[in-house]
Amino acid sequence: MKRHAHVLSLLTLVLGAVATAQPAASTEAPRRVAVRAARMLDVKSGKYVAQPVILIEGDRIVKVGPGLQIPEGTEVVDLGAATVLPGLIDCHTHLMARESEVPNGYELALLTKSQATRALEGAANARATLRAGFTTVRDVENEGSGFADVALRDAIRQGLVEGPRMLVATRGIAAVGAYHPFGTSPDVKDLPTGAQFVSGVEEARRAAREQLGQGADLLKIYADWATPTLTVDELRVIIDEAHKAKRKVAVHAMTPEGIRNALAAGADSIEHGHNADRAALELIRQKGAFLVPTVGILEALVERAPDAATRTRFEARLAGTRKTVALAHQLGVKLASGFDAASAWQQGRNAMEPVALNRAGLPPLEALRSATSRAAELLGLQEHVGTLEPGRYGDLVAVSGDPLADVSELQRVRFVMKGGVVVLDELTRAAPKGPSVQPTK
């Protein structure tokens, strides 16, 4: 009893010291910022608001409208003739991936890079992504870096690292032998893997619980790899575990059968779906799932093809995927933007995806929604991001031109704000600062 009393006394002292060390609650009023520009795109209505003023307190928008009165003492950010949009969202990133463009680059990354290196690379990729205007991302598997994506997400939240808001899927789940590394000697044991391998329902359940327990915001599953891999029962138990924890599940599925299996198991989104047939696309719509077609990465691969044969192969895949996207849009499938960057030169080029979706047949407004309001819906964050409305985070970007006339304006973002804090500014540098900028009353 004395020992227990001693432990309790010590615990009381420690907790008391921790409580004493906590900083006192700030009594300062939240920082107030007003952003004004020539026009703002309301992605819900598809119309421009002329001479908008966006009032932000702390990290949230409190009021939006044309020519609003700006309260005394508010910091004013005047973007002049620019067009303002909501901060962009990428629903299929791999911020921990920075593969070398050499044969077996993925396997080399697994074998030669420490998790510390991978985490530092992730920080660099996060910064590039944010500065490209993507203030929120859904990171769908960290490609063999353990749980480094959880650490990166948390470091960004704490302000230690500059990057977008992240939802992370940690390790990903695949059938044994159905994901990287491929082609390794059977004599080599305990090789690192790109995803967590499972075989059977109970292994699948354990993997889901482990990843959720380690901080996953969603789960990522591989339903096929050229051909279907995990069974419907294996897929279902993973998805059930995620849904019980109020988490969504992204499923890599390229084939019609893989897509059907994923949807039968309750998938929230189909990733890629490049070989989907009409029946598979209709089923995606019927189930209310999303398709994240990752067209832009195919355009990127065509752009950087090392030889004519490789270029021809990627061009054929791109043409087929464009037809799939056009049909999906025609059928009313919900489409969300995701670029699928994996190498250094791809990171930060996320805006290639909405541009590619536009080329594949989405009208400009739908391409813009795929990276704003529609993407927020997929992430379950529509009350926080994706539109410029009161209550949402002060996440916004600005471009010089008209993105409804030319979606590629998203590739030339000139101003980025996340949570009311300016991240990138190429528009107001020449404007007078300090007392010479007077708010209206």
Tab-separated table of C-alpha atoms in Angstrom:
chain	number	residue	atom	x	y	z
A	1	MET	CA	0.000	0.000	0.000
A	2	LYS	CA	2.843	2.368	0.822
A	3	ARG	CA	4.362	1.693	-2.578
A	4	HIS	CA	1.046	2.440	-4.291
A	5	ALA	CA	0.672	5.615	-2.275
A	6	HIS	CA	4.187	6.648	-3.263
A	7	VAL	CA	3.434	6.061	-6.951
A	8	LEU	CA	0.191	8.024	-6.719
A	9	SER	CA	1.970	10.869	-4.961
A	10	LEU	CA	4.669	10.934	-7.638
A	11	LEU	CA	2.050	10.862	-10.388
A	12	THR	CA	0.237	13.774	-8.747
A	13	LEU	CA	3.473	15.789	-8.682
A	14	VAL	CA	4.204	15.035	-12.340
A	15	LEU	CA	0.697	15.920	-13.477
A	16	GLY	CA	0.793	19.066	-11.390
A	17	ALA	CA	4.091	20.084	-12.981
A	18	VAL	CA	2.710	19.434	-16.464
A	19	ALA	CA	-0.395	21.468	-15.694
A	20	THR	CA	1.738	24.320	-14.355
A	21	ALA	CA	3.872	24.225	-17.487
A	22	GLN	CA	0.878	24.665	-19.815
A	23	PRO	CA	0.799	28.105	-21.428
A	24	ALA	CA	-1.979	30.359	-20.246
A	25	ALA	CA	-4.913	30.749	-22.602
A	26	SER	CA	-4.375	33.681	-24.923
A	27	THR	CA	-6.526	36.703	-24.244
A	28	GLU	CA	-5.604	38.311	-27.563
A	29	ALA	CA	-8.314	38.726	-30.177
A	30	PRO	CA	-7.896	36.379	-33.170
A	31	ARG	CA	-5.977	37.800	-36.119
A	32	ARG	CA	-8.298	39.358	-38.702
A	33	VAL	CA	-7.508	39.396	-42.399
A	34	ALA	CA	-9.500	40.680	-45.360
A	35	VAL	CA	-8.689	39.390	-48.840
A	36	ARG	CA	-10.014	41.307	-51.802
A	37	ALA	CA	-9.586	40.831	-55.538
A	38	ALA	CA	-11.226	41.586	-58.867
A	39	ARG	CA	-13.399	38.463	-58.728
A	40	MET	CA	-14.000	35.214	-56.915
A	41	LEU	CA	-15.277	31.941	-58.355
A	42	ASP	CA	-18.217	30.508	-56.439
A	43	VAL	CA	-17.659	26.847	-57.310
A	44	LYS	CA	-21.161	25.887	-56.143
A	45	SER	CA	-23.018	28.233	-58.493
A	46	GLY	CA	-20.315	28.295	-61.140
A	47	LYS	CA	-20.515	32.088	-61.250
A	48	TYR	CA	-18.066	34.860	-60.500
A	49	VAL	CA	-18.537	37.302	-57.645
A	50	ALA	CA	-17.216	40.748	-58.600
A	51	GLN	CA	-15.047	42.731	-56.178
A	52	PRO	CA	-15.247	40.115	-53.415
A	53	VAL	CA	-14.070	40.608	-49.866
A	54	ILE	CA	-13.256	37.523	-47.801
A	55	LEU	CA	-13.094	38.222	-44.067
A	56	ILE	CA	-11.065	35.749	-42.001
A	57	GLU	CA	-10.710	35.556	-38.225
A	58	GLY	CA	-8.081	33.183	-36.928
A	59	ASP	CA	-8.007	30.388	-39.495
A	60	ARG	CA	-11.691	30.470	-40.557
A	61	ILE	CA	-13.756	32.543	-42.960
A	62	VAL	CA	-16.414	34.582	-41.178
A	63	LYS	CA	-17.970	36.514	-44.053
A	64	VAL	CA	-17.790	36.627	-47.854
A	65	GLY	CA	-19.428	38.980	-50.314
A	66	PRO	CA	-19.005	41.720	-52.895
A	67	GLY	CA	-17.642	44.994	-51.560
A	68	LEU	CA	-18.025	44.111	-47.894
A	69	GLN	CA	-17.092	46.688	-45.285
A	70	ILE	CA	-13.724	45.885	-43.745
A	71	PRO	CA	-13.593	46.412	-39.968
A	72	GLU	CA	-11.076	48.812	-38.484
A	73	GLY	CA	-7.744	47.204	-37.664
A	74	THR	CA	-8.104	44.348	-40.162
A	75	GLU	CA	-5.055	43.377	-42.181
A	76	VAL	CA	-5.857	43.804	-45.865
A	77	VAL	CA	-4.478	41.584	-48.614
A	78	ASP	CA	-5.312	43.220	-51.937
A	79	LEU	CA	-4.853	40.881	-54.890
A	80	GLY	CA	-5.727	43.501	-57.479
A	81	ALA	CA	-6.986	42.095	-60.790
A	82	ALA	CA	-6.593	38.452	-59.754
A	83	THR	CA	-9.227	35.712	-59.621
A	84	VAL	CA	-9.688	33.959	-56.267
A	85	LEU	CA	-10.689	30.305	-55.862
A	86	PRO	CA	-10.899	27.905	-52.924
A	87	GLY	CA	-7.673	26.174	-51.937
A	88	LEU	CA	-7.188	23.161	-54.203
A	89	ILE	CA	-7.511	19.530	-53.106
A	90	ASP	CA	-5.654	16.453	-54.407
A	91	CYS	CA	-7.398	13.182	-53.540
A	92	HIS	CA	-4.600	10.823	-54.607
A	93	THR	CA	-1.142	11.815	-53.428
A	94	HIS	CA	1.921	9.901	-52.279
A	95	LEU	CA	3.914	12.576	-50.487
A	96	MET	CA	6.375	10.018	-49.140
A	97	ALA	CA	7.276	8.868	-52.677
A	98	ARG	CA	10.250	10.375	-54.470
A	99	GLU	CA	11.354	7.570	-56.751
A	100	SER	CA	14.359	7.835	-59.036
A	101	GLU	CA	13.501	7.605	-62.727
A	102	VAL	CA	15.634	4.539	-63.324
A	103	PRO	CA	14.725	0.880	-63.853
A	104	ASN	CA	13.414	-0.621	-60.590
A	105	GLY	CA	13.375	2.840	-59.004
A	106	TYR	CA	10.631	1.812	-56.585
A	107	GLU	CA	12.570	-1.195	-55.322
A	108	LEU	CA	15.739	0.892	-54.986
A	109	ALA	CA	13.872	3.388	-52.818
A	110	LEU	CA	12.688	0.577	-50.534
A	111	LEU	CA	16.180	-0.875	-50.191
A	112	THR	CA	18.378	2.215	-49.999
A	113	LYS	CA	16.398	4.925	-48.185
A	114	SER	CA	15.899	5.048	-44.432
A	115	GLN	CA	12.558	6.033	-42.972
A	116	ALA	CA	14.195	9.251	-41.756
A	117	THR	CA	15.185	10.044	-45.336
A	118	ARG	CA	11.699	9.219	-46.551
A	119	ALA	CA	10.176	11.532	-43.941
A	120	LEU	CA	12.457	14.406	-44.977
A	121	GLU	CA	11.600	13.823	-48.618
A	122	GLY	CA	7.945	13.869	-47.643
A	123	ALA	CA	8.409	17.260	-46.007
A	124	ALA	CA	9.943	18.623	-49.219
A	125	ASN	CA	7.104	17.163	-51.279
A	126	ALA	CA	4.528	18.616	-48.888
A	127	ARG	CA	6.001	22.073	-49.236
A	128	ALA	CA	6.023	21.851	-53.044
A	129	THR	CA	2.420	20.646	-53.043
A	130	LEU	CA	1.205	23.459	-50.798
A	131	ARG	CA	3.006	26.102	-52.815
A	132	ALA	CA	1.310	24.745	-55.944
A	133	GLY	CA	-2.000	25.759	-54.377
A	134	PHE	CA	-3.072	22.425	-52.901
A	135	THR	CA	-4.027	23.206	-49.333
A	136	THR	CA	-5.572	19.781	-48.611
A	137	VAL	CA	-4.565	16.294	-49.757
A	138	ARG	CA	-5.671	12.706	-49.268
A	139	ASP	CA	-2.457	10.677	-49.150
A	140	VAL	CA	-3.360	7.175	-50.301
A	141	GLU	CA	-0.485	5.036	-48.995
A	142	ASN	CA	3.059	5.933	-48.037
A	143	GLU	CA	4.881	3.422	-50.255
A	144	GLY	CA	6.876	1.506	-47.694
A	145	SER	CA	7.826	4.274	-45.263
A	146	GLY	CA	6.196	2.716	-42.206
A	147	PHE	CA	4.007	5.302	-40.517
A	148	ALA	CA	6.063	8.316	-41.569
A	149	ASP	CA	3.001	9.866	-43.211
A	150	VAL	CA	1.302	10.042	-39.811
A	151	ALA	CA	4.343	11.868	-38.448
A	152	LEU	CA	4.349	14.257	-41.411
A	153	ARG	CA	0.630	14.985	-41.017
A	154	ASP	CA	1.094	15.715	-37.335
A	155	ALA	CA	4.197	17.863	-37.917
A	156	ILE	CA	2.234	19.981	-40.389
A	157	ARG	CA	-0.604	20.359	-37.884
A	158	GLN	CA	1.878	21.489	-35.248
A	159	GLY	CA	3.439	24.040	-37.591
A	160	LEU	CA	6.807	22.278	-37.657
A	161	VAL	CA	6.636	21.632	-41.391
A	162	GLU	CA	5.035	23.609	-44.209
A	163	GLY	CA	2.473	21.542	-46.063
A	164	PRO	CA	-1.187	20.920	-46.869
A	165	ARG	CA	-3.803	19.508	-44.530
A	166	MET	CA	-3.339	15.757	-44.826
A	167	LEU	CA	-5.571	12.729	-44.543
A	168	VAL	CA	-3.245	9.709	-44.484
A	169	ALA	CA	-3.737	6.022	-45.303
A	170	THR	CA	-0.454	4.760	-43.781
A	171	ARG	CA	0.823	1.492	-45.282
A	172	GLY	CA	-1.876	0.357	-47.697
A	173	ILE	CA	-3.084	-3.278	-47.808
A	174	ALA	CA	-2.413	-5.735	-50.636
A	175	ALA	CA	-2.529	-9.459	-51.290
A	176	VAL	CA	0.713	-11.374	-50.768
A	177	GLY	CA	2.850	-11.028	-53.890
A	178	ALA	CA	0.539	-8.491	-55.518
A	179	TYR	CA	2.486	-5.276	-54.912
A	180	HIS	CA	6.065	-4.002	-54.864
A	181	PRO	CA	8.711	-5.284	-54.650
A	182	PHE	CA	8.397	-7.545	-57.684
A	183	GLY	CA	11.012	-9.819	-59.196
A	184	THR	CA	13.092	-10.358	-56.066
A	185	SER	CA	14.955	-13.557	-55.279
A	186	PRO	CA	13.014	-16.032	-53.125
A	187	ASP	CA	16.229	-16.533	-51.152
A	188	VAL	CA	16.144	-12.983	-49.792
A	189	LYS	CA	14.021	-12.770	-46.672
A	190	ASP	CA	12.376	-9.897	-44.807
A	191	LEU	CA	12.488	-7.424	-47.682
A	192	PRO	CA	10.643	-4.147	-47.072
A	193	THR	CA	7.356	-3.951	-48.965
A	194	GLY	CA	5.420	-1.081	-50.471
A	195	ALA	CA	2.196	-2.145	-48.756
A	196	GLN	CA	1.227	-4.447	-45.888
A	197	PHE	CA	0.721	-7.931	-47.342
A	198	VAL	CA	-2.172	-10.086	-46.157
A	199	SER	CA	-3.630	-13.475	-46.985
A	200	GLY	CA	-6.997	-14.443	-45.555
A	201	VAL	CA	-9.768	-12.647	-43.733
A	202	GLU	CA	-8.158	-12.521	-40.286
A	203	GLU	CA	-4.856	-11.163	-41.582
A	204	ALA	CA	-6.832	-8.530	-43.485
A	205	ARG	CA	-8.783	-7.611	-40.352
A	206	ARG	CA	-5.607	-7.353	-38.288
A	207	ALA	CA	-3.911	-5.115	-40.866
A	208	ALA	CA	-6.929	-2.793	-40.918
A	209	ARG	CA	-7.034	-2.565	-37.133
A	210	GLU	CA	-3.286	-2.019	-36.882
A	211	GLN	CA	-3.290	0.831	-39.387
A	212	LEU	CA	-6.316	2.483	-37.832
A	213	GLY	CA	-4.690	2.119	-34.422
A	214	GLN	CA	-1.541	3.827	-35.684
A	215	GLY	CA	-3.465	6.888	-36.823
A	216	ALA	CA	-4.789	6.223	-40.332
A	217	ASP	CA	-7.466	8.702	-41.454
A	218	LEU	CA	-8.558	6.279	-44.169
A	219	LEU	CA	-7.474	2.905	-45.527
A	220	LYS	CA	-6.111	2.081	-48.986
A	221	ILE	CA	-6.602	-1.370	-50.512
A	222	TYR	CA	-5.356	-2.983	-53.716
A	223	ALA	CA	-8.238	-4.985	-55.210
A	224	ASP	CA	-6.304	-5.980	-58.318
A	225	TRP	CA	-2.944	-5.832	-60.033
A	226	ALA	CA	-3.475	-6.713	-63.705
A	227	THR	CA	-5.975	-9.280	-62.388
A	228	PRO	CA	-8.115	-9.352	-59.203
A	229	THR	CA	-6.129	-10.188	-56.062
A	230	LEU	CA	-7.869	-9.813	-52.704
A	231	THR	CA	-11.183	-11.675	-52.399
A	232	VAL	CA	-14.472	-9.915	-51.746
A	233	ASP	CA	-14.435	-11.337	-48.206
A	234	GLU	CA	-10.933	-9.960	-47.577
A	235	LEU	CA	-11.929	-6.587	-48.996
A	236	ARG	CA	-15.155	-6.523	-47.016
A	237	VAL	CA	-13.579	-7.146	-43.624
A	238	ILE	CA	-11.072	-4.326	-44.173
A	239	ILE	CA	-13.797	-1.934	-45.258
A	240	ASP	CA	-16.054	-2.971	-42.374
A	241	GLU	CA	-13.296	-2.250	-39.863
A	242	ALA	CA	-12.721	1.173	-41.407
A	243	HIS	CA	-16.393	2.051	-41.516
A	244	LYS	CA	-16.864	1.023	-37.895
A	245	ALA	CA	-14.148	3.544	-37.061
A	246	LYS	CA	-15.917	6.191	-39.223
A	247	ARG	CA	-13.114	6.080	-41.773
A	248	LYS	CA	-13.395	5.815	-45.549
A	249	VAL	CA	-11.645	3.369	-47.858
A	250	ALA	CA	-9.937	4.067	-51.190
A	251	VAL	CA	-9.569	1.013	-53.420
A	252	HIS	CA	-7.065	0.653	-56.239
A	253	ALA	CA	-9.040	-1.132	-58.967
A	254	MET	CA	-8.153	-1.069	-62.656
A	255	THR	CA	-10.205	-3.962	-64.016
A	256	PRO	CA	-13.996	-4.322	-64.269
A	257	GLU	CA	-13.924	-7.346	-61.941
A	258	GLY	CA	-11.701	-5.586	-59.433
A	259	ILE	CA	-14.078	-2.615	-59.450
A	260	ARG	CA	-17.107	-4.866	-58.942
A	261	ASN	CA	-15.399	-6.676	-56.067
A	262	ALA	CA	-14.461	-3.379	-54.408
A	263	LEU	CA	-17.970	-1.984	-54.704
A	264	ALA	CA	-19.559	-5.215	-53.470
A	265	ALA	CA	-17.369	-4.877	-50.381
A	266	GLY	CA	-18.422	-1.240	-49.794
A	267	ALA	CA	-15.586	0.860	-51.271
A	268	ASP	CA	-15.971	4.631	-50.942
A	269	SER	CA	-13.798	5.430	-53.947
A	270	ILE	CA	-12.268	3.635	-56.895
A	271	GLU	CA	-8.736	4.759	-57.654
A	272	HIS	CA	-7.665	4.786	-61.324
A	273	GLY	CA	-10.311	2.534	-62.902
A	274	HIS	CA	-8.526	2.916	-66.231
A	275	ASN	CA	-9.968	-0.261	-67.766
A	276	ALA	CA	-13.497	0.167	-66.435
A	277	ASP	CA	-16.285	-0.833	-68.797
A	278	ARG	CA	-19.704	0.785	-68.970
A	279	ALA	CA	-21.243	-1.685	-66.503
A	280	ALA	CA	-18.508	-0.989	-63.937
A	281	LEU	CA	-18.963	2.766	-64.296
A	282	GLU	CA	-22.723	2.452	-63.922
A	283	LEU	CA	-22.173	0.423	-60.755
A	284	ILE	CA	-19.885	3.133	-59.333
A	285	ARG	CA	-22.681	5.653	-59.914
A	286	GLN	CA	-25.360	3.368	-58.445
A	287	LYS	CA	-23.310	2.805	-55.292
A	288	GLY	CA	-22.680	6.530	-54.869
A	289	ALA	CA	-18.919	5.947	-54.872
A	290	PHE	CA	-16.335	8.278	-56.364
A	291	LEU	CA	-13.922	7.670	-59.218
A	292	VAL	CA	-10.442	9.193	-58.925
A	293	PRO	CA	-9.140	8.489	-62.446
A	294	THR	CA	-5.556	9.862	-62.223
A	295	VAL	CA	-5.378	10.907	-65.869
A	296	GLY	CA	-2.748	13.583	-65.330
A	297	ILE	CA	-0.040	11.122	-64.341
A	298	LEU	CA	-0.477	9.376	-67.699
A	299	GLU	CA	0.004	12.710	-69.452
A	300	ALA	CA	3.112	13.227	-67.331
A	301	LEU	CA	4.455	9.804	-68.281
A	302	VAL	CA	3.877	10.529	-71.977
A	303	GLU	CA	5.666	13.855	-71.527
A	304	ARG	CA	8.764	12.229	-70.020
A	305	ALA	CA	8.789	8.923	-71.928
A	306	PRO	CA	12.427	7.838	-72.446
A	307	ASP	CA	11.865	6.371	-75.913
A	308	ALA	CA	9.349	6.109	-78.738
A	309	ALA	CA	8.085	2.647	-77.761
A	310	THR	CA	7.387	3.695	-74.193
A	311	ARG	CA	5.690	6.862	-75.382
A	312	THR	CA	3.433	4.874	-77.714
A	313	ARG	CA	2.456	2.524	-74.882
A	314	PHE	CA	1.588	5.380	-72.532
A	315	GLU	CA	-0.279	7.246	-75.269
A	316	ALA	CA	-2.488	4.199	-75.797
A	317	ARG	CA	-3.241	4.002	-72.064
A	318	LEU	CA	-3.959	7.714	-71.973
A	319	ALA	CA	-6.374	7.532	-74.910
A	320	GLY	CA	-8.272	4.655	-73.283
A	321	THR	CA	-8.450	6.420	-69.921
A	322	ARG	CA	-9.749	9.613	-71.523
A	323	LYS	CA	-12.602	7.615	-73.044
A	324	THR	CA	-13.340	6.082	-69.623
A	325	VAL	CA	-13.460	9.532	-67.999
A	326	ALA	CA	-15.698	10.941	-70.721
A	327	LEU	CA	-18.125	8.044	-70.318
A	328	ALA	CA	-18.047	8.300	-66.520
A	329	HIS	CA	-18.953	11.985	-66.722
A	330	GLN	CA	-21.721	11.225	-69.216
A	331	LEU	CA	-23.156	8.605	-66.837
A	332	GLY	CA	-23.077	10.964	-63.853
A	333	VAL	CA	-20.245	9.317	-61.910
A	334	LYS	CA	-18.776	11.573	-59.223
A	335	LEU	CA	-15.198	12.400	-60.238
A	336	ALA	CA	-12.483	13.757	-57.962
A	337	SER	CA	-9.027	15.037	-58.838
A	338	GLY	CA	-5.925	13.065	-57.867
A	339	PHE	CA	-2.560	13.332	-59.613
A	340	ASP	CA	-0.689	10.286	-58.208
A	341	ALA	CA	2.751	11.944	-58.100
A	342	ALA	CA	5.601	9.585	-57.160
A	343	SER	CA	8.872	11.167	-58.314
A	344	ALA	CA	10.650	14.425	-57.542
A	345	TRP	CA	9.684	16.196	-60.758
A	346	GLN	CA	6.025	15.190	-60.392
A	347	GLN	CA	5.626	16.481	-56.840
A	348	GLY	CA	4.014	19.914	-56.877
A	349	ARG	CA	2.544	19.464	-60.362
A	350	ASN	CA	-0.809	18.319	-58.979
A	351	ALA	CA	-2.739	20.794	-61.131
A	352	MET	CA	-1.960	18.611	-64.139
A	353	GLU	CA	-4.909	16.452	-63.035
A	354	PRO	CA	-7.840	18.908	-63.306
A	355	VAL	CA	-6.332	20.107	-66.589
A	356	ALA	CA	-6.151	16.511	-67.817
A	357	LEU	CA	-9.747	15.889	-66.709
A	358	ASN	CA	-10.806	18.894	-68.770
A	359	ARG	CA	-8.956	17.492	-71.786
A	360	ALA	CA	-10.683	14.166	-71.199
A	361	GLY	CA	-14.122	15.738	-71.513
A	362	LEU	CA	-15.058	17.402	-68.229
A	363	PRO	CA	-16.388	20.951	-68.698
A	364	PRO	CA	-14.110	23.550	-67.080
A	365	LEU	CA	-16.399	24.070	-64.074
A	366	GLU	CA	-16.606	20.322	-63.399
A	367	ALA	CA	-12.818	20.032	-63.681
A	368	LEU	CA	-12.478	22.849	-61.125
A	369	ARG	CA	-15.052	21.239	-58.831
A	370	SER	CA	-13.138	17.952	-59.018
A	371	ALA	CA	-10.295	19.719	-57.198
A	372	THR	CA	-12.457	21.785	-54.820
A	373	SER	CA	-16.051	21.103	-53.721
A	374	ARG	CA	-16.337	17.584	-55.181
A	375	ALA	CA	-12.985	16.588	-53.705
A	376	ALA	CA	-14.045	17.935	-50.304
A	377	GLU	CA	-17.167	15.768	-50.489
A	378	LEU	CA	-15.081	12.655	-51.108
A	379	LEU	CA	-12.865	13.487	-48.136
A	380	GLY	CA	-15.887	14.154	-45.920
A	381	LEU	CA	-14.538	17.662	-45.285
A	382	GLN	CA	-17.134	19.715	-47.141
A	383	GLU	CA	-17.920	21.686	-43.982
A	384	HIS	CA	-14.272	22.741	-43.722
A	385	VAL	CA	-12.698	23.063	-47.198
A	386	GLY	CA	-13.576	23.104	-50.890
A	387	THR	CA	-15.605	26.341	-51.003
A	388	LEU	CA	-15.187	29.927	-49.873
A	389	GLU	CA	-18.017	30.226	-47.350
A	390	PRO	CA	-18.355	31.269	-43.713
A	391	GLY	CA	-17.125	28.542	-41.382
A	392	ARG	CA	-14.644	27.108	-43.869
A	393	TYR	CA	-10.896	27.383	-43.418
A	394	GLY	CA	-9.298	30.459	-44.898
A	395	ASP	CA	-7.765	28.368	-47.675
A	396	LEU	CA	-7.628	30.094	-51.051
A	397	VAL	CA	-5.562	30.543	-54.168
A	398	ALA	CA	-5.412	33.254	-56.793
A	399	VAL	CA	-4.550	33.232	-60.491
A	400	SER	CA	-4.110	36.040	-62.982
A	401	GLY	CA	-6.453	34.741	-65.670
A	402	ASP	CA	-9.875	33.159	-66.040
A	403	PRO	CA	-9.856	29.486	-64.966
A	404	LEU	CA	-13.319	28.895	-66.454
A	405	ALA	CA	-11.932	29.916	-69.846
A	406	ASP	CA	-8.619	28.134	-69.339
A	407	VAL	CA	-8.339	25.474	-66.618
A	408	SER	CA	-4.555	25.466	-67.048
A	409	GLU	CA	-4.553	28.704	-65.007
A	410	LEU	CA	-4.423	26.312	-62.039
A	411	GLN	CA	-0.885	25.452	-63.117
A	412	ARG	CA	0.087	29.101	-62.667
A	413	VAL	CA	-1.104	29.815	-59.138
A	414	ARG	CA	0.349	33.112	-57.938
A	415	PHE	CA	-1.028	33.357	-54.424
A	416	VAL	CA	-1.703	30.707	-51.783
A	417	MET	CA	-3.261	31.161	-48.347
A	418	LYS	CA	-3.831	28.345	-45.867
A	419	GLY	CA	-5.832	28.965	-42.726
A	420	GLY	CA	-5.573	32.730	-43.162
A	421	VAL	CA	-1.772	32.631	-43.461
A	422	VAL	CA	-0.066	33.628	-46.713
A	423	VAL	CA	2.124	30.823	-48.056
A	424	LEU	CA	2.962	32.158	-51.527
A	425	ASP	CA	2.569	35.709	-52.796
A	426	GLU	CA	3.563	36.844	-56.271
A	427	LEU	CA	0.788	39.416	-56.511
A	428	THR	CA	1.139	41.944	-53.688
A	429	ARG	CA	4.933	42.229	-53.385
A	430	ALA	CA	5.000	45.506	-55.241
A	431	ALA	CA	2.116	46.928	-53.236
A	432	PRO	CA	2.876	49.357	-50.376
A	433	LYS	CA	3.031	47.717	-46.949
A	434	GLY	CA	2.279	48.737	-43.391
A	435	PRO	CA	0.458	51.967	-42.543
A	436	SER	CA	0.122	52.976	-46.213
A	437	VAL	CA	-2.438	50.186	-46.734
A	438	GLN	CA	-5.623	51.581	-45.226
A	439	PRO	CA	-8.730	49.439	-44.724
A	440	THR	CA	-12.090	50.883	-45.624
A	441	LYS	CA	-14.529	51.502	-42.779
